[in-house]
PDB file of N, CA and C in Angstrom:
ATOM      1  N   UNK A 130       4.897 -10.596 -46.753  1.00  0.00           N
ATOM      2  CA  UNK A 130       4.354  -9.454 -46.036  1.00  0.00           C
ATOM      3  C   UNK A 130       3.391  -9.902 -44.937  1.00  0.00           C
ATOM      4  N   UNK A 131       2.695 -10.913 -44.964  1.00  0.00           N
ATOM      5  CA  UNK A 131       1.445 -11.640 -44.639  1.00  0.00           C
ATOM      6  C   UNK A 131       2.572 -11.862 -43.043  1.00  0.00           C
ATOM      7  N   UNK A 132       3.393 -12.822 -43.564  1.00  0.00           N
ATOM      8  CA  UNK A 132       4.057 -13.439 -42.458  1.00  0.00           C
ATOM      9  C   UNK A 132       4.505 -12.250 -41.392  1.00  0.00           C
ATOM     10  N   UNK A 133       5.111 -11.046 -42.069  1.00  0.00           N
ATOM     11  CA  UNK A 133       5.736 -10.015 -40.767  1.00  0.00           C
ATOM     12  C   UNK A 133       4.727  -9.867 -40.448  1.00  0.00           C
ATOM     13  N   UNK A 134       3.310  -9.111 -40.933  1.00  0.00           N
ATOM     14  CA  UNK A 134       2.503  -8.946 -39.763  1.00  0.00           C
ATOM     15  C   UNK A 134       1.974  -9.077 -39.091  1.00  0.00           C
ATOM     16  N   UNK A 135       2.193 -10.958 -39.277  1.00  0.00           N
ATOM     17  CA  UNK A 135       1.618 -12.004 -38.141  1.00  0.00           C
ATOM     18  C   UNK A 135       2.495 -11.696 -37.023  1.00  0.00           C
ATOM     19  N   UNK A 136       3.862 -12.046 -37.563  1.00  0.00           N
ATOM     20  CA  UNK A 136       5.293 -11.626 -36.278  1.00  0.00           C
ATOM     21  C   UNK A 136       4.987 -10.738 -35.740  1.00  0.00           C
ATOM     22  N   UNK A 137       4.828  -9.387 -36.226  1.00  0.00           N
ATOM     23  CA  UNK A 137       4.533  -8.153 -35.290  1.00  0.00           C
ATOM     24  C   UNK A 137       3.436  -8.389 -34.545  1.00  0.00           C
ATOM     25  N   UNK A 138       2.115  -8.673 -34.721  1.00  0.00           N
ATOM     26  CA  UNK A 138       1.028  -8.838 -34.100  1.00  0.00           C
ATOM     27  C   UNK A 138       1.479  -9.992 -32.925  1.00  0.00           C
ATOM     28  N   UNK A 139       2.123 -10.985 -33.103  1.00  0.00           N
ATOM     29  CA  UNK A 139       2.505 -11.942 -31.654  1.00  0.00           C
ATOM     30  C   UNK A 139       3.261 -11.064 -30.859  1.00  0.00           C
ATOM     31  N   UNK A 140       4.511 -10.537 -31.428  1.00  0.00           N
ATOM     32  CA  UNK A 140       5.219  -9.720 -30.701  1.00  0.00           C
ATOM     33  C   UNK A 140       4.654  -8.463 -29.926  1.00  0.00           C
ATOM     34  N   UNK A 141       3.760  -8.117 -30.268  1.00  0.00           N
ATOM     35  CA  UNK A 141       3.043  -7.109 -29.792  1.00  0.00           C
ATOM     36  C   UNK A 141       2.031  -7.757 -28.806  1.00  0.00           C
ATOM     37  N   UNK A 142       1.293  -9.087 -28.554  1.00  0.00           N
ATOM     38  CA  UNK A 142       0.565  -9.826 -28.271  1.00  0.00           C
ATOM     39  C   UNK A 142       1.204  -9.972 -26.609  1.00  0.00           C
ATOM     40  N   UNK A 143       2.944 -10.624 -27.163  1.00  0.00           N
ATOM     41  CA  UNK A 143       3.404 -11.102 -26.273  1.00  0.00           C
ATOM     42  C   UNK A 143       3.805  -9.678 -24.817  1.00  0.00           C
ATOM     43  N   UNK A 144       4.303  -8.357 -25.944  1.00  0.00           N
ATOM     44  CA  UNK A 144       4.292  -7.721 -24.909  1.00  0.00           C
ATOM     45  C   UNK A 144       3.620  -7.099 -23.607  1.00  0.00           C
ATOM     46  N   UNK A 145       2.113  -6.785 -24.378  1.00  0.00           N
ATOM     47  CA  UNK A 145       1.002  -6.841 -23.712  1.00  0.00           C
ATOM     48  C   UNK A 145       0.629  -8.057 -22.455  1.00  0.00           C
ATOM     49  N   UNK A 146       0.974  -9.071 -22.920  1.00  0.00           N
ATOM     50  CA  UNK A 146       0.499 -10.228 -21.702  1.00  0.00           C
ATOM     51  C   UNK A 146       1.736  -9.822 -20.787  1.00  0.00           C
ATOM     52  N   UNK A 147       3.170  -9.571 -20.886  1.00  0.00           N
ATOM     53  CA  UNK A 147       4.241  -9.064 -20.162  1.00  0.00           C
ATOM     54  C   UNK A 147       3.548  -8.009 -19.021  1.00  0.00           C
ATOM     55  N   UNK A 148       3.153  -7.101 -19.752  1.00  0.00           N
ATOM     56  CA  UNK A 148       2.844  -5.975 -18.956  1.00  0.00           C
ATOM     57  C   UNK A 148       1.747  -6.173 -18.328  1.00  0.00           C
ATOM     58  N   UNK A 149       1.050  -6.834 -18.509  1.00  0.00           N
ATOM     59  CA  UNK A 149      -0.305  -6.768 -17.932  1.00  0.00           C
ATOM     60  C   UNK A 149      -0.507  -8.318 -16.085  1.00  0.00           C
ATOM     61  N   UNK A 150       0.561  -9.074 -16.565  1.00  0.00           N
ATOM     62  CA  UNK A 150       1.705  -9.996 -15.730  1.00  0.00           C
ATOM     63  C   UNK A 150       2.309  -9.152 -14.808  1.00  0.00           C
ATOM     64  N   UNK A 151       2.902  -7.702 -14.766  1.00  0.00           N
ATOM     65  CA  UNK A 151       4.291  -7.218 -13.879  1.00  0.00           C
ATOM     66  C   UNK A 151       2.496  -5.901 -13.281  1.00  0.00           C
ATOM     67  N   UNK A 152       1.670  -5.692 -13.670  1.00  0.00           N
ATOM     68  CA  UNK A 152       0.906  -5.194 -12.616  1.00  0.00           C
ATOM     69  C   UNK A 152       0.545  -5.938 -11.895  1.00  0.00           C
ATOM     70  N   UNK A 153       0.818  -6.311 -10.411  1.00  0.00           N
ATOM     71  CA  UNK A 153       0.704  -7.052  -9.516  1.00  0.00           C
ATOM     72  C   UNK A 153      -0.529  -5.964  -8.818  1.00  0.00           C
ATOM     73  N   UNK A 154      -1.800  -6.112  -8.244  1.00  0.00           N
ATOM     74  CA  UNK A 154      -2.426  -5.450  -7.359  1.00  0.00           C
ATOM     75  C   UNK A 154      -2.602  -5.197  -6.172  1.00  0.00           C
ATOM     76  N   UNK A 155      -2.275  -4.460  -5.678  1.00  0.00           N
ATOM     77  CA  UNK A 155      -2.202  -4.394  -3.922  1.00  0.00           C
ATOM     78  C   UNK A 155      -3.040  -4.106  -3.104  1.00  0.00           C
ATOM     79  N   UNK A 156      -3.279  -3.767  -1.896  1.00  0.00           N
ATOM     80  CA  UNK A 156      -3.955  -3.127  -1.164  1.00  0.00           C
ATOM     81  C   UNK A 156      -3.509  -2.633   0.471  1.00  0.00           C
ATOM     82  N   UNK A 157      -4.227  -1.522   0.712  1.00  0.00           N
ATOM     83  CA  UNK A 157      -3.851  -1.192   2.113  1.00  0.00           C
ATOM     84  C   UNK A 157      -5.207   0.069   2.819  1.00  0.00           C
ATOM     85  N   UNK A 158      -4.835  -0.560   4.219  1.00  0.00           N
ATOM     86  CA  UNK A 158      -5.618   0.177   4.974  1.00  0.00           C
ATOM     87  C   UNK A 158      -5.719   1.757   5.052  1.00  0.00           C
ATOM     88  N   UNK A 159      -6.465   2.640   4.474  1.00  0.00           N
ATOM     89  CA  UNK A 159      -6.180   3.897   4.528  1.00  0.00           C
ATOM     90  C   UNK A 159      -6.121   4.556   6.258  1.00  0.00           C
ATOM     91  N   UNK A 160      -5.805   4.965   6.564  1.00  0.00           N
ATOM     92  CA  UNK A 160      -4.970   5.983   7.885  1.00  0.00           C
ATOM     93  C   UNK A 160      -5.674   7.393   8.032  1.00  0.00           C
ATOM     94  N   UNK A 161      -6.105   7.874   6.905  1.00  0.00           N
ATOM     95  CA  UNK A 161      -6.448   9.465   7.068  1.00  0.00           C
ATOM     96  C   UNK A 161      -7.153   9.873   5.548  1.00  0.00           C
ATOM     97  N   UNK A 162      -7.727  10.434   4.962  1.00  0.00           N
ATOM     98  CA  UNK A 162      -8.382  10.860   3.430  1.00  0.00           C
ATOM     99  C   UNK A 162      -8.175  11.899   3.118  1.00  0.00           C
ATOM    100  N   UNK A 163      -7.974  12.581   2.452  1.00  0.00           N
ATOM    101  CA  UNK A 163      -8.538  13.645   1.834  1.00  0.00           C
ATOM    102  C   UNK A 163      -9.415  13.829   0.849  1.00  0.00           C
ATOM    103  N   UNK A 164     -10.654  15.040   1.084  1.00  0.00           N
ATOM    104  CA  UNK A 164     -11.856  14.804  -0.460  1.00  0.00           C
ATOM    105  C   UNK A 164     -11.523  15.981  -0.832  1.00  0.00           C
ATOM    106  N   UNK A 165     -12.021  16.250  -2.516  1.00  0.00           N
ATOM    107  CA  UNK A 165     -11.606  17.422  -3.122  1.00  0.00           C
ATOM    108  C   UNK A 165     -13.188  17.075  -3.805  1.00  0.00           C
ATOM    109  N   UNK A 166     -13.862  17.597  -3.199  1.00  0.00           N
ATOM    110  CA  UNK A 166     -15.318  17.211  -4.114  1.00  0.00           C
ATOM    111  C   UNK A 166     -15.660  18.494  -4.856  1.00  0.00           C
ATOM    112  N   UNK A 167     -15.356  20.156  -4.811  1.00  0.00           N
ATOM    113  CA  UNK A 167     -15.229  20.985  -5.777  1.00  0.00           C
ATOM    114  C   UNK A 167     -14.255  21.417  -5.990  1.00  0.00           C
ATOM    115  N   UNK A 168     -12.993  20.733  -6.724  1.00  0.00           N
ATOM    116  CA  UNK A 168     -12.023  21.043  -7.139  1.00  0.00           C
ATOM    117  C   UNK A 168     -11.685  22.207  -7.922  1.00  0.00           C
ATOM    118  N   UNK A 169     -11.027  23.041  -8.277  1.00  0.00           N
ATOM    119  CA  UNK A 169     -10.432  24.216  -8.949  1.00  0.00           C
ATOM    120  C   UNK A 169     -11.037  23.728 -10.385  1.00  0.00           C
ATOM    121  N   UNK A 170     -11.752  24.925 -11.086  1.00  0.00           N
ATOM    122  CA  UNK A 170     -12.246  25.105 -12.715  1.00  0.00           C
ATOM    123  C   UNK A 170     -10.941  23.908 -13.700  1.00  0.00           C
ATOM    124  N   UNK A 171     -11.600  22.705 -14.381  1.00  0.00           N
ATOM    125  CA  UNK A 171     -10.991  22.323 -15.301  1.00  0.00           C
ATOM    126  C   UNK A 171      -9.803  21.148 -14.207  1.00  0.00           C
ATOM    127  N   UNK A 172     -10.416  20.996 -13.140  1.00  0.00           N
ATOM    128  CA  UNK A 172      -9.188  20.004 -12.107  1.00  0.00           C
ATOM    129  C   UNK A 172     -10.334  18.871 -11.953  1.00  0.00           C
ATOM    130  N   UNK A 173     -10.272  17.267 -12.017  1.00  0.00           N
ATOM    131  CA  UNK A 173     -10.747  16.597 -11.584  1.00  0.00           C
ATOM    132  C   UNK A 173     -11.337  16.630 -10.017  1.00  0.00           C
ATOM    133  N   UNK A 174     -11.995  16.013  -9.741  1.00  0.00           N
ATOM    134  CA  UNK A 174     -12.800  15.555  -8.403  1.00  0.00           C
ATOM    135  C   UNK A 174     -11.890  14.774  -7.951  1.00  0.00           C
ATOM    136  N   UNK A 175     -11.326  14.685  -6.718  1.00  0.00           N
ATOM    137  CA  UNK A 175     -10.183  13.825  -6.346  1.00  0.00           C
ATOM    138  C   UNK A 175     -10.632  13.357  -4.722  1.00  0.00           C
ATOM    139  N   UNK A 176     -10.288  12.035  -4.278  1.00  0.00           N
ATOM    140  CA  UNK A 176     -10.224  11.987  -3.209  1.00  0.00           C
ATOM    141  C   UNK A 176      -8.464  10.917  -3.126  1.00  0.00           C
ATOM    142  N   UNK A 177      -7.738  11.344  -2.389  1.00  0.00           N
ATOM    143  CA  UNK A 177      -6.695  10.998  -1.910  1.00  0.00           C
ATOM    144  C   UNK A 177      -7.050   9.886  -0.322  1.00  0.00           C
ATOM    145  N   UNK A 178      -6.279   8.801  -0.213  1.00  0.00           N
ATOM    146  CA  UNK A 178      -6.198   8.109   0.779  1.00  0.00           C
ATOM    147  C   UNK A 178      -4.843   7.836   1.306  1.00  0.00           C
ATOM    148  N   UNK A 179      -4.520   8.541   2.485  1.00  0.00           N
ATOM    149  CA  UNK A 179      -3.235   8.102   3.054  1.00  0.00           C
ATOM    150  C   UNK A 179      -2.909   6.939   3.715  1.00  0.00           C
ATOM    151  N   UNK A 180      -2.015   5.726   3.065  1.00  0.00           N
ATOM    152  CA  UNK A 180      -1.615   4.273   3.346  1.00  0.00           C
ATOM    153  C   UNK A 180      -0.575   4.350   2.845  1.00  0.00           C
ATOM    154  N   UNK A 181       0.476   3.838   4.199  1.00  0.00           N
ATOM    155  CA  UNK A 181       1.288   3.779   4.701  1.00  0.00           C
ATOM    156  C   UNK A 181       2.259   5.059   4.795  1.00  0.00           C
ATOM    157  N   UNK A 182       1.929   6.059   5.460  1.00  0.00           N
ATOM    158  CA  UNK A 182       2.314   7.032   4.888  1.00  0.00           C
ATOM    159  C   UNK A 182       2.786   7.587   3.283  1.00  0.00           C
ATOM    160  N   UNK A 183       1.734   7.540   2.656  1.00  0.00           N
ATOM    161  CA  UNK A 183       1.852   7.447   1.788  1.00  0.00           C
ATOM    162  C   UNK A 183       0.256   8.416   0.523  1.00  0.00           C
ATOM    163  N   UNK A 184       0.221   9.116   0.082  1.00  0.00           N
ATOM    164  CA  UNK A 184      -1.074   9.696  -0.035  1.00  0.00           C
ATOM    165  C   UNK A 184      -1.392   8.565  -1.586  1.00  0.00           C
ATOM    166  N   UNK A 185      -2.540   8.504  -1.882  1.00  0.00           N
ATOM    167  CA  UNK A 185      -2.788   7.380  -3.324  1.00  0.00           C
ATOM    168  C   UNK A 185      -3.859   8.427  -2.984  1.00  0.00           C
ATOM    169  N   UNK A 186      -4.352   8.517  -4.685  1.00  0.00           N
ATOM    170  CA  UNK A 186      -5.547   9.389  -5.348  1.00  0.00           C
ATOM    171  C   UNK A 186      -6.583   8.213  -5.766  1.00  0.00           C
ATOM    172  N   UNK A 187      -7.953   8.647  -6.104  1.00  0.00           N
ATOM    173  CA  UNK A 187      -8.369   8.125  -7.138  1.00  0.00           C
ATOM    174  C   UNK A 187      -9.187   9.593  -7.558  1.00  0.00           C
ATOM    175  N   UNK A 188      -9.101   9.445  -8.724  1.00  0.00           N
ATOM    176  CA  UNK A 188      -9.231  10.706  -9.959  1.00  0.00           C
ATOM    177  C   UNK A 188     -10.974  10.124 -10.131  1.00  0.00           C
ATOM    178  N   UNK A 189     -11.734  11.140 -10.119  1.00  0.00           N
ATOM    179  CA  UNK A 189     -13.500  11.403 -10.605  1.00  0.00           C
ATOM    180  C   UNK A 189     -14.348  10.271  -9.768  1.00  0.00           C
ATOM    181  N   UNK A 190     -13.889  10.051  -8.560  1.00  0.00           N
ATOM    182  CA  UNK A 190     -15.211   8.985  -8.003  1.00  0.00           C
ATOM    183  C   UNK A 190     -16.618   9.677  -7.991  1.00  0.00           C
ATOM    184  N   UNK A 191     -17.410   9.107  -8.067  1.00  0.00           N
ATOM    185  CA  UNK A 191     -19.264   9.367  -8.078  1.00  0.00           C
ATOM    186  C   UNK A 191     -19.559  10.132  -6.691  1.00  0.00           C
ATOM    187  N   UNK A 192     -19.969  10.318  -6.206  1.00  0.00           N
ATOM    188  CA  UNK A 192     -20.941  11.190  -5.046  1.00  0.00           C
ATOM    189  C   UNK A 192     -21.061  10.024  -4.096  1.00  0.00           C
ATOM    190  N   UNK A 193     -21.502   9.334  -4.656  1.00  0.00           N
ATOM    191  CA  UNK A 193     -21.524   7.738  -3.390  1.00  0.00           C
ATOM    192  C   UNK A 193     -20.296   7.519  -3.066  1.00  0.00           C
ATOM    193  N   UNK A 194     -19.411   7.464  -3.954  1.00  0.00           N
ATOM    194  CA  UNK A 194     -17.829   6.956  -3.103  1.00  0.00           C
ATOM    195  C   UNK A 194     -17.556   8.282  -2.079  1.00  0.00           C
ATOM    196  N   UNK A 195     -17.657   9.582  -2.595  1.00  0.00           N
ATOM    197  CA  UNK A 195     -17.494  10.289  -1.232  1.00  0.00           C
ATOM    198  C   UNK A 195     -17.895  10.769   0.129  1.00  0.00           C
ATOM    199  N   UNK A 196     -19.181  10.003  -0.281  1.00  0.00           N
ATOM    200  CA  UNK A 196     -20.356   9.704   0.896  1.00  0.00           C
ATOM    201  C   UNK A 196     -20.203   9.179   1.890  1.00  0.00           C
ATOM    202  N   UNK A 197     -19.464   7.518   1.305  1.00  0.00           N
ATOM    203  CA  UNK A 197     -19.091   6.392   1.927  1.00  0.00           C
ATOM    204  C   UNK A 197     -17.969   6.543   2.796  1.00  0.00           C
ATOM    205  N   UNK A 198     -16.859   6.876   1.567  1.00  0.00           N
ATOM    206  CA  UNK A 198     -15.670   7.375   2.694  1.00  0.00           C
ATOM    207  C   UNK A 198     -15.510   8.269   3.444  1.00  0.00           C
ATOM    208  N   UNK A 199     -16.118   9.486   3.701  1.00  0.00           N
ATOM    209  CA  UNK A 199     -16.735   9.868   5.207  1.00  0.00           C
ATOM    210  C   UNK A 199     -17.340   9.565   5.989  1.00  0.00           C
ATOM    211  N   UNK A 200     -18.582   8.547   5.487  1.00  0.00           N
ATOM    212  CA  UNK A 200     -19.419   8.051   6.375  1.00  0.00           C
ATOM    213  C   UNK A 200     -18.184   7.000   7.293  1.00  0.00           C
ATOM    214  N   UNK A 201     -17.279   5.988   6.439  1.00  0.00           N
ATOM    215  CA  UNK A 201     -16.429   5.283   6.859  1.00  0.00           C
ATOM    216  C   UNK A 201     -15.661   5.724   7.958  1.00  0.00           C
ATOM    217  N   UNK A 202     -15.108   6.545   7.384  1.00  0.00           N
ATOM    218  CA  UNK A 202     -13.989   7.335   8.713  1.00  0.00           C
ATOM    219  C   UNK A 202     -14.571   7.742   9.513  1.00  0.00           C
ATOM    220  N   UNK A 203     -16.075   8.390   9.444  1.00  0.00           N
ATOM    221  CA  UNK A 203     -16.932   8.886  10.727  1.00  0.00           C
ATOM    222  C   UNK A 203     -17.231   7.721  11.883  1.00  0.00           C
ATOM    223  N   UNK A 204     -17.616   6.815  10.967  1.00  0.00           N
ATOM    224  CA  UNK A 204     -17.973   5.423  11.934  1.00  0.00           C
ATOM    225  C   UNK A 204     -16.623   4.553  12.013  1.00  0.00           C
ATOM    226  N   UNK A 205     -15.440   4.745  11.911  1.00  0.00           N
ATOM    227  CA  UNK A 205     -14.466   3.641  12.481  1.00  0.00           C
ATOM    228  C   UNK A 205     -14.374   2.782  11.323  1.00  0.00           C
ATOM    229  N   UNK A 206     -15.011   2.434  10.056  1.00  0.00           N
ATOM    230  CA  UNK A 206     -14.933   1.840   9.244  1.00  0.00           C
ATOM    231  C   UNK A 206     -13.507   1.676   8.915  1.00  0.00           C
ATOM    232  N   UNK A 207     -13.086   0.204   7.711  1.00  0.00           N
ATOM    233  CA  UNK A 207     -11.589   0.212   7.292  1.00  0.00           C
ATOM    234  C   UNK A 207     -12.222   0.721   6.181  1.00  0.00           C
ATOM    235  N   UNK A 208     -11.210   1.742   5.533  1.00  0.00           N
ATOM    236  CA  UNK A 208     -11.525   2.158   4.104  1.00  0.00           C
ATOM    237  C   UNK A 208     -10.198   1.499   3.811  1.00  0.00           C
ATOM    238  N   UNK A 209     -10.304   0.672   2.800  1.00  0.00           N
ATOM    239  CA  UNK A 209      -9.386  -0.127   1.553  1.00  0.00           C
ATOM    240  C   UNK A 209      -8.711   0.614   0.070  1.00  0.00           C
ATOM    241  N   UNK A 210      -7.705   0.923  -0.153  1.00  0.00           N
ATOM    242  CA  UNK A 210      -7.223   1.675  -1.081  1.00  0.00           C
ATOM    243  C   UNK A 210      -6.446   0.003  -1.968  1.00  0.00           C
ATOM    244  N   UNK A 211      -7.061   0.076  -3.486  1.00  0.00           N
ATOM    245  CA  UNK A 211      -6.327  -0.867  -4.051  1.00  0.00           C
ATOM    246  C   UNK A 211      -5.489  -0.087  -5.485  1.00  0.00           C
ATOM    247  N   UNK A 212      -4.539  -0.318  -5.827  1.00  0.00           N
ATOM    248  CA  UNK A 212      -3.815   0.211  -6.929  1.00  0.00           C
ATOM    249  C   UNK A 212      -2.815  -1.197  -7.344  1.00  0.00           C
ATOM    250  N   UNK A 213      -2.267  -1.212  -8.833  1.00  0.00           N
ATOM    251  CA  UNK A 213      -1.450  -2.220  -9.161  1.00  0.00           C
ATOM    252  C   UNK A 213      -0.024  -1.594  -8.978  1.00  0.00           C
ATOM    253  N   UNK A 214       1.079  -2.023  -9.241  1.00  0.00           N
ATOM    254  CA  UNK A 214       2.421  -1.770  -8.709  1.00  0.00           C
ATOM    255  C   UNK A 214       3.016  -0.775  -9.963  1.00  0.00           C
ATOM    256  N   UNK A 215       2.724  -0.829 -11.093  1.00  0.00           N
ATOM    257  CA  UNK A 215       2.990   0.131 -12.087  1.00  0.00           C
ATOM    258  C   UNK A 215       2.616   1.732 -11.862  1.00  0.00           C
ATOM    259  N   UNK A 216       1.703   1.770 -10.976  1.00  0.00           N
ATOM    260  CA  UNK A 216       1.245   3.202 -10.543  1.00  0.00           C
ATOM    261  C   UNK A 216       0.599   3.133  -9.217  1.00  0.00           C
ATOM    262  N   UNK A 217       1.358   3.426  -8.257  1.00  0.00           N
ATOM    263  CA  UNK A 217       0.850   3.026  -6.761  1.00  0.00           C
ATOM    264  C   UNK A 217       0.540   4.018  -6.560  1.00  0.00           C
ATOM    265  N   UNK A 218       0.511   5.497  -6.581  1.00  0.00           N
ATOM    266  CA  UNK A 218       0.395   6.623  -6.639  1.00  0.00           C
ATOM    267  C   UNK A 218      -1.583   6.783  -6.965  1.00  0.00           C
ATOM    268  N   UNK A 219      -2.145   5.822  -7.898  1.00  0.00           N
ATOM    269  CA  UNK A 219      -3.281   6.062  -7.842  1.00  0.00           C
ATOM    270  C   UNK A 219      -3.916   4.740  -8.078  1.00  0.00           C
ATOM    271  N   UNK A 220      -5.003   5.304  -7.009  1.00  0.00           N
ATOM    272  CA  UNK A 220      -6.021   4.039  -6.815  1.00  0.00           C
ATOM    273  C   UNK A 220      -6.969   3.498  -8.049  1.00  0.00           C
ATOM    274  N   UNK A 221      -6.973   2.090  -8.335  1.00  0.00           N
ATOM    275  CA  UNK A 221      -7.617   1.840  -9.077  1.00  0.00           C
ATOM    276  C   UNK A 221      -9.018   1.379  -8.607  1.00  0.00           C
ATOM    277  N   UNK A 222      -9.201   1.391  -7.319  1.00  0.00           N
ATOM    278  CA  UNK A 222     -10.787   1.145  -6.236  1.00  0.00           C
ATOM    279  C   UNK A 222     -10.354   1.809  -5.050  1.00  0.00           C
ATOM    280  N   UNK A 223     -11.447   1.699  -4.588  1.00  0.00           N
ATOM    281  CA  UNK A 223     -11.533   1.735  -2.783  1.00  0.00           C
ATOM    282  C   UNK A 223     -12.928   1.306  -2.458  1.00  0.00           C
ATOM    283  N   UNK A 224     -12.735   0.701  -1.347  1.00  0.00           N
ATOM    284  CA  UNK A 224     -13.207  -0.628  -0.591  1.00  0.00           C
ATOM    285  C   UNK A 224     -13.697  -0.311   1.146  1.00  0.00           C
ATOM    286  N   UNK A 225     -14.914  -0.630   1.539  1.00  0.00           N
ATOM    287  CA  UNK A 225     -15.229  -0.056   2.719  1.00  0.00           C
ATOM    288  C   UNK A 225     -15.270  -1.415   3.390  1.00  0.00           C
ATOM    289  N   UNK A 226     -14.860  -1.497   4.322  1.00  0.00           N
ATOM    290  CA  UNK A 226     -15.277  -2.913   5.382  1.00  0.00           C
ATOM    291  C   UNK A 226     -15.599  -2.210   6.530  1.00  0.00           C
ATOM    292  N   UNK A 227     -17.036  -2.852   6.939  1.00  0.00           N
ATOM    293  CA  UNK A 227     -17.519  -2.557   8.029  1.00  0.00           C
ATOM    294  C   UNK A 227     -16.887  -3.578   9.301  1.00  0.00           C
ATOM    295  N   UNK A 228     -16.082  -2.565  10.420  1.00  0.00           N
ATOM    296  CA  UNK A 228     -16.293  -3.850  11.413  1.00  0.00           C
ATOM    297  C   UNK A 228     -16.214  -3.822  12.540  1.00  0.00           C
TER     298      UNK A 228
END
């Protein structure tokens, strides 16, 4: 018994390092934003970044991230949208470069 649930536990071990291997992380220059800073009763806080034609979310950023990324787009800033390849659809950061 000892022995299968060593097997299962590698096998399960191994799949995890698989998956966590095939999220590759990306990034791209956002183009245009959208903020949703009072969203509809019971809807997350959302700000959306359009790269490459393409809209990517990130779901509940803080008050400072939506600060920034207006302040960004106001001043010419690059705002940076990063997500891994398993869900490109939503951002796992965003990234301001001043330049």
């Amino acid at each position: 018994m000892q022995q299968h649930l060593q097997q299962i536990a590698q096998v399960a071990v191994q799949y995890i390092q698989q998956q966590v291997q095939q999220q590759a992380l990306q990034a791209g220059i956002a183009t245009g934003y959208i903020d949703v800073v009072q969203p509809l009763p019971g809807q997350p806080s959302v700000i959306g970044l359009v790269i490459n034609n393409q809209l990517r979310v990130l779901f509940n950023p803080n008050a400072q991230t939506h600060d920034q990324v207006q302040e960004a787009f106001a001043f010419g800033h690059q705002v940076i949208g990063i997500w891994d390849s398993q869900t490109p659809q939503i951002l796992r950061s965003i990234q301001i470069r001043k330049i």
